[in-house]
Amino acid sequence: MPQPVIYPKDKEMIVKRYPENPILTKDDVPAAAKGIYNSGCIKTKDGKYVMLCRVETPSMKQLIWPADSNDGIHFTLRTEPIKMPDTKEFEEYTSGMYYDPRVTEIEGKYYLVFACHGKHSCRLGLMESMDMKKFTWRNFISETDNRNGVLFPEKINGYYCRLDRPNTGDGTGYIWVSYSPDLVHWGQSKVVAMAQDEWGWKKNGPGAVPIRTDKGWLVIFHAVNVQCAAQYVYHIGVMLLDLKDPSTIIARAKAPILSPMMDYELSGLTYAVVFTCGAVVENNGEVKIYYGGADTVQCLATAKLNDLVDACFNR
Ligand code: BMA
């Protein structure tokens, strides 16, 4: 039996929480809300940040509500959430629950992938935008019982490529990859990463938009371990996927890079959750990781891109 890894102190906290976390709370929403969390975020072509906030209403519906920022830290919510289509098809598959949006820029256009929940469980929906101001619905991109969809920022071998997390029959779920020529038809699906033995984790799923590095696609993901009394705890981890074949893991950190520890991560609508849907890489190599705390508040942490890549091999 191999000995457990002993981590040196300097590897302990490569991710630094923003000292004034949370950066958004329900009080920042211009309407009654129970929480604001698990928001996607992108730095747009003009250097501004747009966050797509998951806002939970008092009746536990979920809205996607854009917010703007000049510095990636201080965000102001717009006056209204994104309007979803008023169609029979939408009514059939959703019940006012749209959540965990990820936003990817591909060839100058922005694409939003998010969970759409309704009487048939949960599917992935796709919207697009040229300017992050006007959003247009495109289509559903998965069957039922699939969440955490995220598009890669470029085509791979000529195809759009997405990670997601279909549920399995036994209550676990893990990361898969699929390809599409047109963002309508999807296939060539393969398993990417099952739950990790070392952590005894129950399930995992994609988080932020994959980041291209010279060592592979850096994926910042979430993973769940189960404590006593069947309590799920959500952590954040990192792995590197092959640039040309993202179903191949090059390296995966053996320990989480962020685990719930602060009050705002431990206590809220759900106990002990850190959950990311977005990250922004700055020119100086800093990565801003946006994450939800306890399914209640929106938080920020930062790390150096090199440290995150290094953690995949050494943590
Ligand atoms: C997952 C997702 C997330 C949520 C997490 C913890 O299954 O639904 O939106 O943050 O559970 O409750």
mmCIF file of C-alpha atoms and ligand atoms in Angstrom:
data_model
loop_
_atom_site.group_PDB
_atom_site.id
_atom_site.type_symbol
_atom_site.label_atom_id
_atom_site.label_comp_id
_atom_site.label_asym_id
_atom_site.label_seq_id
_atom_site.Cartn_x
_atom_site.Cartn_y
_atom_site.Cartn_z
ATOM 1 C CA MET A 1 0.000 0.000 0.000
ATOM 2 C CA PRO A 2 1.599 3.320 -1.065
ATOM 3 C CA GLN A 3 2.116 5.893 1.687
ATOM 4 C CA PRO A 4 -0.164 8.978 1.602
ATOM 5 C CA VAL A 5 1.471 12.072 0.116
ATOM 6 C CA ILE A 6 2.854 14.590 2.635
ATOM 7 C CA TYR A 7 2.367 18.087 1.187
ATOM 8 C CA PRO A 8 4.939 20.805 1.856
ATOM 9 C CA LYS A 9 3.502 23.999 3.390
ATOM 10 C CA ASP A 10 4.211 26.104 0.285
ATOM 11 C CA LYS A 11 1.931 23.834 -1.764
ATOM 12 C CA GLU A 12 -0.878 24.249 0.717
ATOM 13 C CA MET A 13 -2.588 27.357 -0.544
ATOM 14 C CA ILE A 14 -1.819 28.085 -4.184
ATOM 15 C CA VAL A 15 -5.326 29.520 -4.437
ATOM 16 C CA LYS A 16 -5.949 32.719 -2.490
ATOM 17 C CA ARG A 17 -9.420 33.768 -1.500
ATOM 18 C CA TYR A 18 -10.292 37.396 -2.155
ATOM 19 C CA PRO A 19 -10.103 38.906 1.339
ATOM 20 C CA GLU A 20 -13.407 40.738 0.960
ATOM 21 C CA ASN A 21 -15.380 37.701 -0.113
ATOM 22 C CA PRO A 22 -18.197 37.314 -0.915
ATOM 23 C CA ILE A 23 -18.106 39.670 -3.904
ATOM 24 C CA LEU A 24 -21.887 39.439 -4.449
ATOM 25 C CA THR A 25 -24.732 38.571 -2.125
ATOM 26 C CA LYS A 26 -28.511 38.503 -2.473
ATOM 27 C CA ASP A 27 -28.570 42.156 -1.339
ATOM 28 C CA ASP A 28 -26.862 43.123 -4.610
ATOM 29 C CA VAL A 29 -29.737 41.692 -6.669
ATOM 30 C CA PRO A 30 -32.268 44.356 -7.730
ATOM 31 C CA ALA A 31 -35.140 42.026 -6.754
ATOM 32 C CA ALA A 32 -35.982 39.729 -3.860
ATOM 33 C CA ALA A 33 -33.579 36.779 -3.891
ATOM 34 C CA LYS A 34 -32.401 33.925 -1.699
ATOM 35 C CA GLY A 35 -28.936 33.664 -3.163
ATOM 36 C CA ILE A 36 -26.517 34.505 -5.963
ATOM 37 C CA TYR A 37 -23.838 31.920 -6.748
ATOM 38 C CA ASN A 38 -22.205 29.546 -9.283
ATOM 39 C CA SER A 39 -21.874 32.357 -11.807
ATOM 40 C CA GLY A 40 -20.029 32.152 -15.117
ATOM 41 C CA CYS A 41 -17.762 35.029 -16.084
ATOM 42 C CA ILE A 42 -15.876 36.262 -19.137
ATOM 43 C CA LYS A 43 -13.545 39.136 -20.008
ATOM 44 C CA THR A 44 -14.955 40.476 -23.246
ATOM 45 C CA LYS A 45 -13.171 41.779 -26.338
ATOM 46 C CA ASP A 46 -13.320 45.340 -24.940
ATOM 47 C CA GLY A 47 -11.627 44.331 -21.661
ATOM 48 C CA LYS A 48 -14.765 44.480 -19.492
ATOM 49 C CA TYR A 49 -15.985 41.612 -17.354
ATOM 50 C CA VAL A 50 -19.477 40.204 -17.667
ATOM 51 C CA MET A 51 -20.692 37.808 -15.048
ATOM 52 C CA LEU A 52 -23.704 35.593 -15.650
ATOM 53 C CA CYS A 53 -25.067 35.226 -12.166
ATOM 54 C CA ARG A 54 -27.207 32.380 -10.965
ATOM 55 C CA VAL A 55 -29.899 34.087 -8.918
ATOM 56 C CA GLU A 56 -32.246 32.053 -6.770
ATOM 57 C CA THR A 57 -35.683 33.607 -6.301
ATOM 58 C CA PRO A 58 -37.797 33.346 -3.133
ATOM 59 C CA SER A 59 -39.820 30.578 -4.850
ATOM 60 C CA MET A 60 -36.590 28.704 -5.573
ATOM 61 C CA LYS A 61 -36.648 29.370 -9.320
ATOM 62 C CA GLN A 62 -33.268 30.066 -10.882
ATOM 63 C CA LEU A 63 -32.510 33.003 -13.151
ATOM 64 C CA ILE A 64 -29.432 33.987 -15.145
ATOM 65 C CA TRP A 65 -28.758 37.627 -14.388
ATOM 66 C CA PRO A 66 -25.881 39.518 -16.075
ATOM 67 C CA ALA A 67 -23.597 41.800 -14.055
ATOM 68 C CA ASP A 68 -20.852 44.148 -15.267
ATOM 69 C CA SER A 69 -17.434 45.079 -13.931
ATOM 70 C CA ASN A 70 -14.375 47.035 -14.975
ATOM 71 C CA ASP A 71 -11.954 45.194 -12.662
ATOM 72 C CA GLY A 72 -13.308 41.653 -12.355
ATOM 73 C CA ILE A 73 -13.955 42.185 -8.645
ATOM 74 C CA HIS A 74 -16.727 44.752 -8.210
ATOM 75 C CA PHE A 75 -19.819 43.786 -10.181
ATOM 76 C CA THR A 76 -23.138 45.576 -10.682
ATOM 77 C CA LEU A 77 -26.180 43.590 -11.683
ATOM 78 C CA ARG A 78 -28.190 44.850 -14.648
ATOM 79 C CA THR A 79 -31.834 45.750 -14.182
ATOM 80 C CA GLU A 80 -33.195 42.437 -15.501
ATOM 81 C CA PRO A 81 -32.255 38.777 -15.905
ATOM 82 C CA ILE A 82 -31.838 37.188 -19.338
ATOM 83 C CA LYS A 83 -35.222 36.462 -20.906
ATOM 84 C CA MET A 84 -35.818 32.858 -21.839
ATOM 85 C CA PRO A 85 -37.955 31.973 -24.877
ATOM 86 C CA ASP A 86 -41.707 31.875 -24.475
ATOM 87 C CA THR A 87 -42.302 28.733 -26.530
ATOM 88 C CA LYS A 88 -44.140 25.416 -26.150
ATOM 89 C CA GLU A 89 -40.843 23.576 -26.393
ATOM 90 C CA PHE A 90 -39.345 25.619 -23.597
ATOM 91 C CA GLU A 91 -42.409 25.092 -21.454
ATOM 92 C CA GLU A 92 -42.153 21.328 -21.986
ATOM 93 C CA TYR A 93 -38.557 21.125 -20.844
ATOM 94 C CA THR A 94 -38.103 23.815 -18.232
ATOM 95 C CA SER A 95 -39.884 25.162 -15.197
ATOM 96 C CA GLY A 96 -38.132 28.463 -14.595
ATOM 97 C CA MET A 97 -34.913 26.860 -13.421
ATOM 98 C CA TYR A 98 -31.855 27.897 -15.448
ATOM 99 C CA TYR A 99 -28.577 27.591 -13.664
ATOM 100 C CA ASP A 100 -24.811 27.174 -13.518
ATOM 101 C CA PRO A 101 -24.108 29.106 -16.759
ATOM 102 C CA ARG A 102 -20.704 28.856 -18.438
ATOM 103 C CA VAL A 103 -19.768 31.371 -21.123
ATOM 104 C CA THR A 104 -17.183 30.716 -23.840
ATOM 105 C CA GLU A 105 -15.933 32.941 -26.641
ATOM 106 C CA ILE A 106 -15.396 30.983 -29.861
ATOM 107 C CA GLU A 107 -14.284 32.778 -33.023
ATOM 108 C CA GLY A 108 -15.584 36.126 -31.774
ATOM 109 C CA LYS A 109 -19.031 34.942 -30.624
ATOM 110 C CA TYR A 110 -20.123 34.225 -27.046
ATOM 111 C CA TYR A 111 -21.905 30.989 -26.185
ATOM 112 C CA LEU A 112 -23.759 30.297 -22.953
ATOM 113 C CA VAL A 113 -24.338 26.728 -21.834
ATOM 114 C CA PHE A 114 -26.548 26.214 -18.804
ATOM 115 C CA ALA A 115 -28.713 23.681 -17.036
ATOM 116 C CA CYS A 116 -32.442 23.809 -17.822
ATOM 117 C CA HIS A 117 -34.484 21.999 -15.234
ATOM 118 C CA GLY A 118 -38.088 20.841 -15.573
ATOM 119 C CA LYS A 119 -40.409 17.872 -15.304
ATOM 120 C CA HIS A 120 -38.053 15.754 -17.443
ATOM 121 C CA SER A 121 -35.091 16.419 -15.124
ATOM 122 C CA CYS A 122 -32.273 18.519 -16.470
ATOM 123 C CA ARG A 123 -30.889 19.237 -19.977
ATOM 124 C CA LEU A 124 -28.226 21.541 -21.308
ATOM 125 C CA GLY A 125 -29.382 24.653 -23.156
ATOM 126 C CA LEU A 126 -27.373 26.895 -25.481
ATOM 127 C CA MET A 127 -27.667 30.646 -26.083
ATOM 128 C CA GLU A 128 -25.448 32.934 -28.098
ATOM 129 C CA SER A 129 -24.517 36.604 -28.091
ATOM 130 C CA MET A 130 -22.356 38.881 -30.172
ATOM 131 C CA ASP A 131 -21.892 41.490 -27.440
ATOM 132 C CA MET A 132 -22.968 39.965 -24.089
ATOM 133 C CA LYS A 133 -25.887 42.406 -24.110
ATOM 134 C CA LYS A 134 -28.433 40.723 -26.371
ATOM 135 C CA PHE A 135 -28.770 36.963 -25.914
ATOM 136 C CA THR A 136 -30.452 34.619 -28.395
ATOM 137 C CA TRP A 137 -31.676 31.138 -27.632
ATOM 138 C CA ARG A 138 -30.314 28.426 -29.961
ATOM 139 C CA ASN A 139 -31.269 24.918 -28.892
ATOM 140 C CA PHE A 140 -30.991 22.165 -26.331
ATOM 141 C CA ILE A 141 -27.723 20.326 -26.716
ATOM 142 C CA SER A 142 -28.261 17.255 -24.578
ATOM 143 C CA GLU A 143 -30.848 14.726 -23.590
ATOM 144 C CA THR A 144 -32.117 14.547 -20.047
ATOM 145 C CA ASP A 145 -30.097 14.169 -16.823
ATOM 146 C CA ASN A 146 -27.065 16.099 -17.940
ATOM 147 C CA ARG A 147 -25.512 19.161 -16.241
ATOM 148 C CA ASN A 148 -22.349 21.244 -16.087
ATOM 149 C CA GLY A 149 -21.911 21.639 -19.847
ATOM 150 C CA VAL A 150 -19.052 23.848 -20.956
ATOM 151 C CA LEU A 151 -17.685 24.564 -24.441
ATOM 152 C CA PHE A 152 -13.967 24.676 -25.228
ATOM 153 C CA PRO A 153 -12.837 28.096 -26.522
ATOM 154 C CA GLU A 154 -11.772 26.701 -29.913
ATOM 155 C CA LYS A 155 -12.716 23.873 -32.247
ATOM 156 C CA ILE A 156 -10.730 20.679 -31.745
ATOM 157 C CA ASN A 157 -9.931 18.680 -34.877
ATOM 158 C CA GLY A 158 -12.519 20.824 -36.694
ATOM 159 C CA TYR A 159 -15.368 20.224 -34.212
ATOM 160 C CA TYR A 160 -16.958 22.203 -31.418
ATOM 161 C CA CYS A 161 -16.170 20.369 -28.239
ATOM 162 C CA ARG A 162 -17.885 20.282 -24.854
ATOM 163 C CA LEU A 163 -17.403 18.741 -21.465
ATOM 164 C CA ASP A 164 -20.416 17.814 -19.384
ATOM 165 C CA ARG A 165 -21.616 15.526 -16.634
ATOM 166 C CA PRO A 166 -24.341 13.040 -17.448
ATOM 167 C CA ASN A 167 -25.667 11.266 -14.351
ATOM 168 C CA THR A 168 -25.211 7.563 -14.030
ATOM 169 C CA GLY A 169 -27.883 5.218 -12.716
ATOM 170 C CA ASP A 170 -26.099 4.640 -9.391
ATOM 171 C CA GLY A 171 -26.096 8.292 -8.310
ATOM 172 C CA THR A 172 -22.537 8.994 -9.381
ATOM 173 C CA GLY A 173 -21.596 11.153 -12.329
ATOM 174 C CA TYR A 174 -18.375 12.217 -13.974
ATOM 175 C CA ILE A 175 -16.876 14.173 -16.808
ATOM 176 C CA TRP A 176 -17.531 13.271 -20.458
ATOM 177 C CA VAL A 177 -16.516 14.919 -23.738
ATOM 178 C CA SER A 178 -18.632 15.261 -26.924
ATOM 179 C CA TYR A 179 -18.127 16.873 -30.333
ATOM 180 C CA SER A 180 -20.339 18.698 -32.803
ATOM 181 C CA PRO A 181 -19.933 20.099 -36.327
ATOM 182 C CA ASP A 182 -22.667 22.733 -35.826
ATOM 183 C CA LEU A 183 -23.583 22.994 -32.106
ATOM 184 C CA VAL A 184 -26.804 21.103 -32.925
ATOM 185 C CA HIS A 185 -25.737 17.513 -33.534
ATOM 186 C CA TRP A 186 -23.484 15.967 -30.911
ATOM 187 C CA GLY A 187 -21.589 12.698 -30.811
ATOM 188 C CA GLN A 188 -18.282 10.863 -30.452
ATOM 189 C CA SER A 189 -18.921 11.001 -26.687
ATOM 190 C CA LYS A 190 -16.273 9.528 -24.413
ATOM 191 C CA VAL A 191 -15.556 9.340 -20.711
ATOM 192 C CA VAL A 192 -12.861 11.789 -19.559
ATOM 193 C CA ALA A 193 -12.514 11.499 -15.795
ATOM 194 C CA MET A 194 -14.195 9.222 -13.330
ATOM 195 C CA ALA A 195 -14.240 9.953 -9.589
ATOM 196 C CA GLN A 196 -10.813 9.702 -8.097
ATOM 197 C CA ASP A 197 -9.841 6.757 -5.888
ATOM 198 C CA GLU A 198 -7.470 8.737 -3.706
ATOM 199 C CA TRP A 199 -10.190 11.081 -2.589
ATOM 200 C CA GLY A 200 -12.934 8.482 -2.368
ATOM 201 C CA TRP A 201 -15.057 10.967 -4.221
ATOM 202 C CA LYS A 202 -18.609 10.344 -5.222
ATOM 203 C CA LYS A 203 -18.838 12.415 -8.402
ATOM 204 C CA ASN A 204 -17.189 15.191 -10.356
ATOM 205 C CA GLY A 205 -18.060 17.601 -13.133
ATOM 206 C CA PRO A 206 -16.627 20.315 -15.364
ATOM 207 C CA GLY A 207 -16.292 23.807 -13.919
ATOM 208 C CA ALA A 208 -14.778 26.781 -15.710
ATOM 209 C CA VAL A 209 -14.118 27.025 -19.460
ATOM 210 C CA PRO A 210 -10.973 24.946 -20.196
ATOM 211 C CA ILE A 211 -7.819 27.064 -20.434
ATOM 212 C CA ARG A 212 -5.271 26.324 -23.184
ATOM 213 C CA THR A 213 -1.723 25.910 -21.814
ATOM 214 C CA ASP A 214 1.385 24.458 -23.414
ATOM 215 C CA LYS A 215 0.967 21.385 -21.187
ATOM 216 C CA GLY A 216 -2.661 20.734 -22.177
ATOM 217 C CA TRP A 217 -6.171 22.023 -21.460
ATOM 218 C CA LEU A 218 -6.354 23.099 -17.836
ATOM 219 C CA VAL A 219 -9.751 22.085 -16.467
ATOM 220 C CA ILE A 220 -10.863 23.539 -13.139
ATOM 221 C CA PHE A 221 -13.555 21.137 -12.004
ATOM 222 C CA HIS A 222 -15.706 20.305 -8.986
ATOM 223 C CA ALA A 223 -15.655 17.014 -7.136
ATOM 224 C CA VAL A 224 -17.770 15.697 -4.324
ATOM 225 C CA ASN A 225 -16.810 13.567 -1.378
ATOM 226 C CA VAL A 226 -19.278 12.117 1.052
ATOM 227 C CA GLN A 227 -18.905 12.673 4.757
ATOM 228 C CA CYS A 228 -20.800 10.812 7.419
ATOM 229 C CA ALA A 229 -24.611 11.050 7.359
ATOM 230 C CA ALA A 230 -24.418 11.133 3.531
ATOM 231 C CA GLN A 231 -23.327 14.758 3.600
ATOM 232 C CA TYR A 232 -21.917 15.846 0.227
ATOM 233 C CA VAL A 233 -18.948 18.217 0.306
ATOM 234 C CA TYR A 234 -18.038 20.054 -2.921
ATOM 235 C CA HIS A 235 -14.372 20.836 -3.621
ATOM 236 C CA ILE A 236 -12.507 22.344 -6.583
ATOM 237 C CA GLY A 237 -9.745 20.437 -8.374
ATOM 238 C CA VAL A 238 -7.560 20.755 -11.481
ATOM 239 C CA MET A 239 -6.559 18.438 -14.303
ATOM 240 C CA LEU A 240 -4.849 18.719 -17.667
ATOM 241 C CA LEU A 241 -6.363 17.196 -20.809
ATOM 242 C CA ASP A 242 -4.591 16.474 -24.076
ATOM 243 C CA LEU A 243 -4.861 19.424 -26.479
ATOM 244 C CA LYS A 244 -5.896 17.292 -29.469
ATOM 245 C CA ASP A 245 -7.742 14.534 -27.613
ATOM 246 C CA PRO A 246 -9.401 15.939 -24.479
ATOM 247 C CA SER A 247 -10.653 12.480 -23.485
ATOM 248 C CA THR A 248 -7.056 11.804 -22.392
ATOM 249 C CA ILE A 249 -5.974 13.029 -18.964
ATOM 250 C CA ILE A 250 -2.338 14.139 -18.918
ATOM 251 C CA ALA A 251 -2.216 14.850 -15.189
ATOM 252 C CA ARG A 252 -4.641 15.391 -12.314
ATOM 253 C CA ALA A 253 -4.025 16.916 -8.919
ATOM 254 C CA LYS A 254 -4.408 14.380 -6.152
ATOM 255 C CA ALA A 255 -5.674 16.972 -3.665
ATOM 256 C CA PRO A 256 -8.285 19.707 -4.141
ATOM 257 C CA ILE A 257 -7.030 23.237 -4.792
ATOM 258 C CA LEU A 258 -9.952 24.681 -2.817
ATOM 259 C CA SER A 259 -12.177 23.074 -0.194
ATOM 260 C CA PRO A 260 -14.951 24.667 1.844
ATOM 261 C CA MET A 261 -13.450 26.171 4.994
ATOM 262 C CA MET A 262 -14.746 29.707 5.426
ATOM 263 C CA ASP A 263 -18.111 30.477 7.022
ATOM 264 C CA TYR A 264 -19.486 31.678 3.670
ATOM 265 C CA GLU A 265 -18.539 28.311 2.110
ATOM 266 C CA LEU A 266 -19.786 26.165 4.972
ATOM 267 C CA SER A 267 -23.055 27.747 5.863
ATOM 268 C CA GLY A 268 -25.903 28.806 3.578
ATOM 269 C CA LEU A 269 -28.601 27.161 1.491
ATOM 270 C CA THR A 270 -26.363 24.070 1.143
ATOM 271 C CA TYR A 271 -23.677 23.063 3.636
ATOM 272 C CA ALA A 272 -20.015 22.975 2.503
ATOM 273 C CA VAL A 273 -19.936 23.874 -1.189
ATOM 274 C CA VAL A 274 -17.334 25.583 -3.366
ATOM 275 C CA PHE A 275 -18.454 25.367 -6.994
ATOM 276 C CA THR A 276 -16.970 27.135 -10.013
ATOM 277 C CA CYS A 277 -18.531 27.983 -13.369
ATOM 278 C CA GLY A 278 -15.979 30.553 -14.566
ATOM 279 C CA ALA A 279 -12.376 31.686 -14.591
ATOM 280 C CA VAL A 280 -10.575 34.541 -16.319
ATOM 281 C CA VAL A 281 -6.877 34.436 -17.203
ATOM 282 C CA GLU A 282 -5.207 37.847 -16.994
ATOM 283 C CA ASN A 283 -2.200 38.906 -19.112
ATOM 284 C CA ASN A 284 0.109 38.644 -16.076
ATOM 285 C CA GLY A 285 -0.722 34.946 -15.599
ATOM 286 C CA GLU A 286 -3.163 35.480 -12.743
ATOM 287 C CA VAL A 287 -6.316 33.378 -12.906
ATOM 288 C CA LYS A 288 -9.445 34.767 -11.336
ATOM 289 C CA ILE A 289 -11.571 31.828 -10.239
ATOM 290 C CA TYR A 290 -15.206 32.710 -9.627
ATOM 291 C CA TYR A 291 -17.031 30.303 -7.357
ATOM 292 C CA GLY A 292 -20.222 29.951 -5.409
ATOM 293 C CA GLY A 293 -20.086 29.553 -1.623
ATOM 294 C CA ALA A 294 -22.616 27.229 0.078
ATOM 295 C CA ASP A 295 -25.100 27.718 -2.812
ATOM 296 C CA THR A 296 -25.705 31.219 -1.434
ATOM 297 C CA VAL A 297 -23.019 33.807 -2.278
ATOM 298 C CA GLN A 298 -20.653 34.610 -5.137
ATOM 299 C CA CYS A 299 -16.944 34.486 -4.296
ATOM 300 C CA LEU A 300 -13.595 35.074 -5.967
ATOM 301 C CA ALA A 301 -10.195 33.462 -5.557
ATOM 302 C CA THR A 302 -6.966 33.956 -7.479
ATOM 303 C CA ALA A 303 -4.066 31.703 -8.434
ATOM 304 C CA LYS A 304 -1.104 31.770 -10.772
ATOM 305 C CA LEU A 305 -1.716 29.814 -13.969
ATOM 306 C CA ASN A 306 1.697 28.138 -13.599
ATOM 307 C CA ASP A 307 0.853 26.972 -10.076
ATOM 308 C CA LEU A 308 -2.423 25.444 -11.249
ATOM 309 C CA VAL A 309 -0.632 23.557 -14.047
ATOM 310 C CA ASP A 310 2.091 22.490 -11.607
ATOM 311 C CA ALA A 311 -0.548 21.287 -9.132
ATOM 312 C CA CYS A 312 -1.879 18.835 -11.737
ATOM 313 C CA PHE A 313 1.485 17.025 -11.617
ATOM 314 C CA ASN A 314 2.564 17.608 -8.035
ATOM 315 C CA ARG A 315 -0.340 18.122 -5.729
HETATM 316 C C1 BMA B 1 -24.777 20.355 -7.922
HETATM 317 C C2 BMA B 1 -25.247 21.494 -8.805
HETATM 318 C C3 BMA B 1 -24.761 22.837 -8.284
HETATM 319 C C4 BMA B 1 -24.797 22.971 -6.776
HETATM 320 C C5 BMA B 1 -24.257 21.721 -6.115
HETATM 321 C C6 BMA B 1 -24.309 21.767 -4.591
HETATM 322 O O1 BMA B 1 -25.419 19.163 -8.257
HETATM 323 O O2 BMA B 1 -26.621 21.484 -8.892
HETATM 324 O O3 BMA B 1 -25.522 23.854 -8.853
HETATM 325 O O4 BMA B 1 -23.993 24.064 -6.388
HETATM 326 O O5 BMA B 1 -24.989 20.607 -6.567
HETATM 327 O O6 BMA B 1 -25.609 21.854 -4.119
#
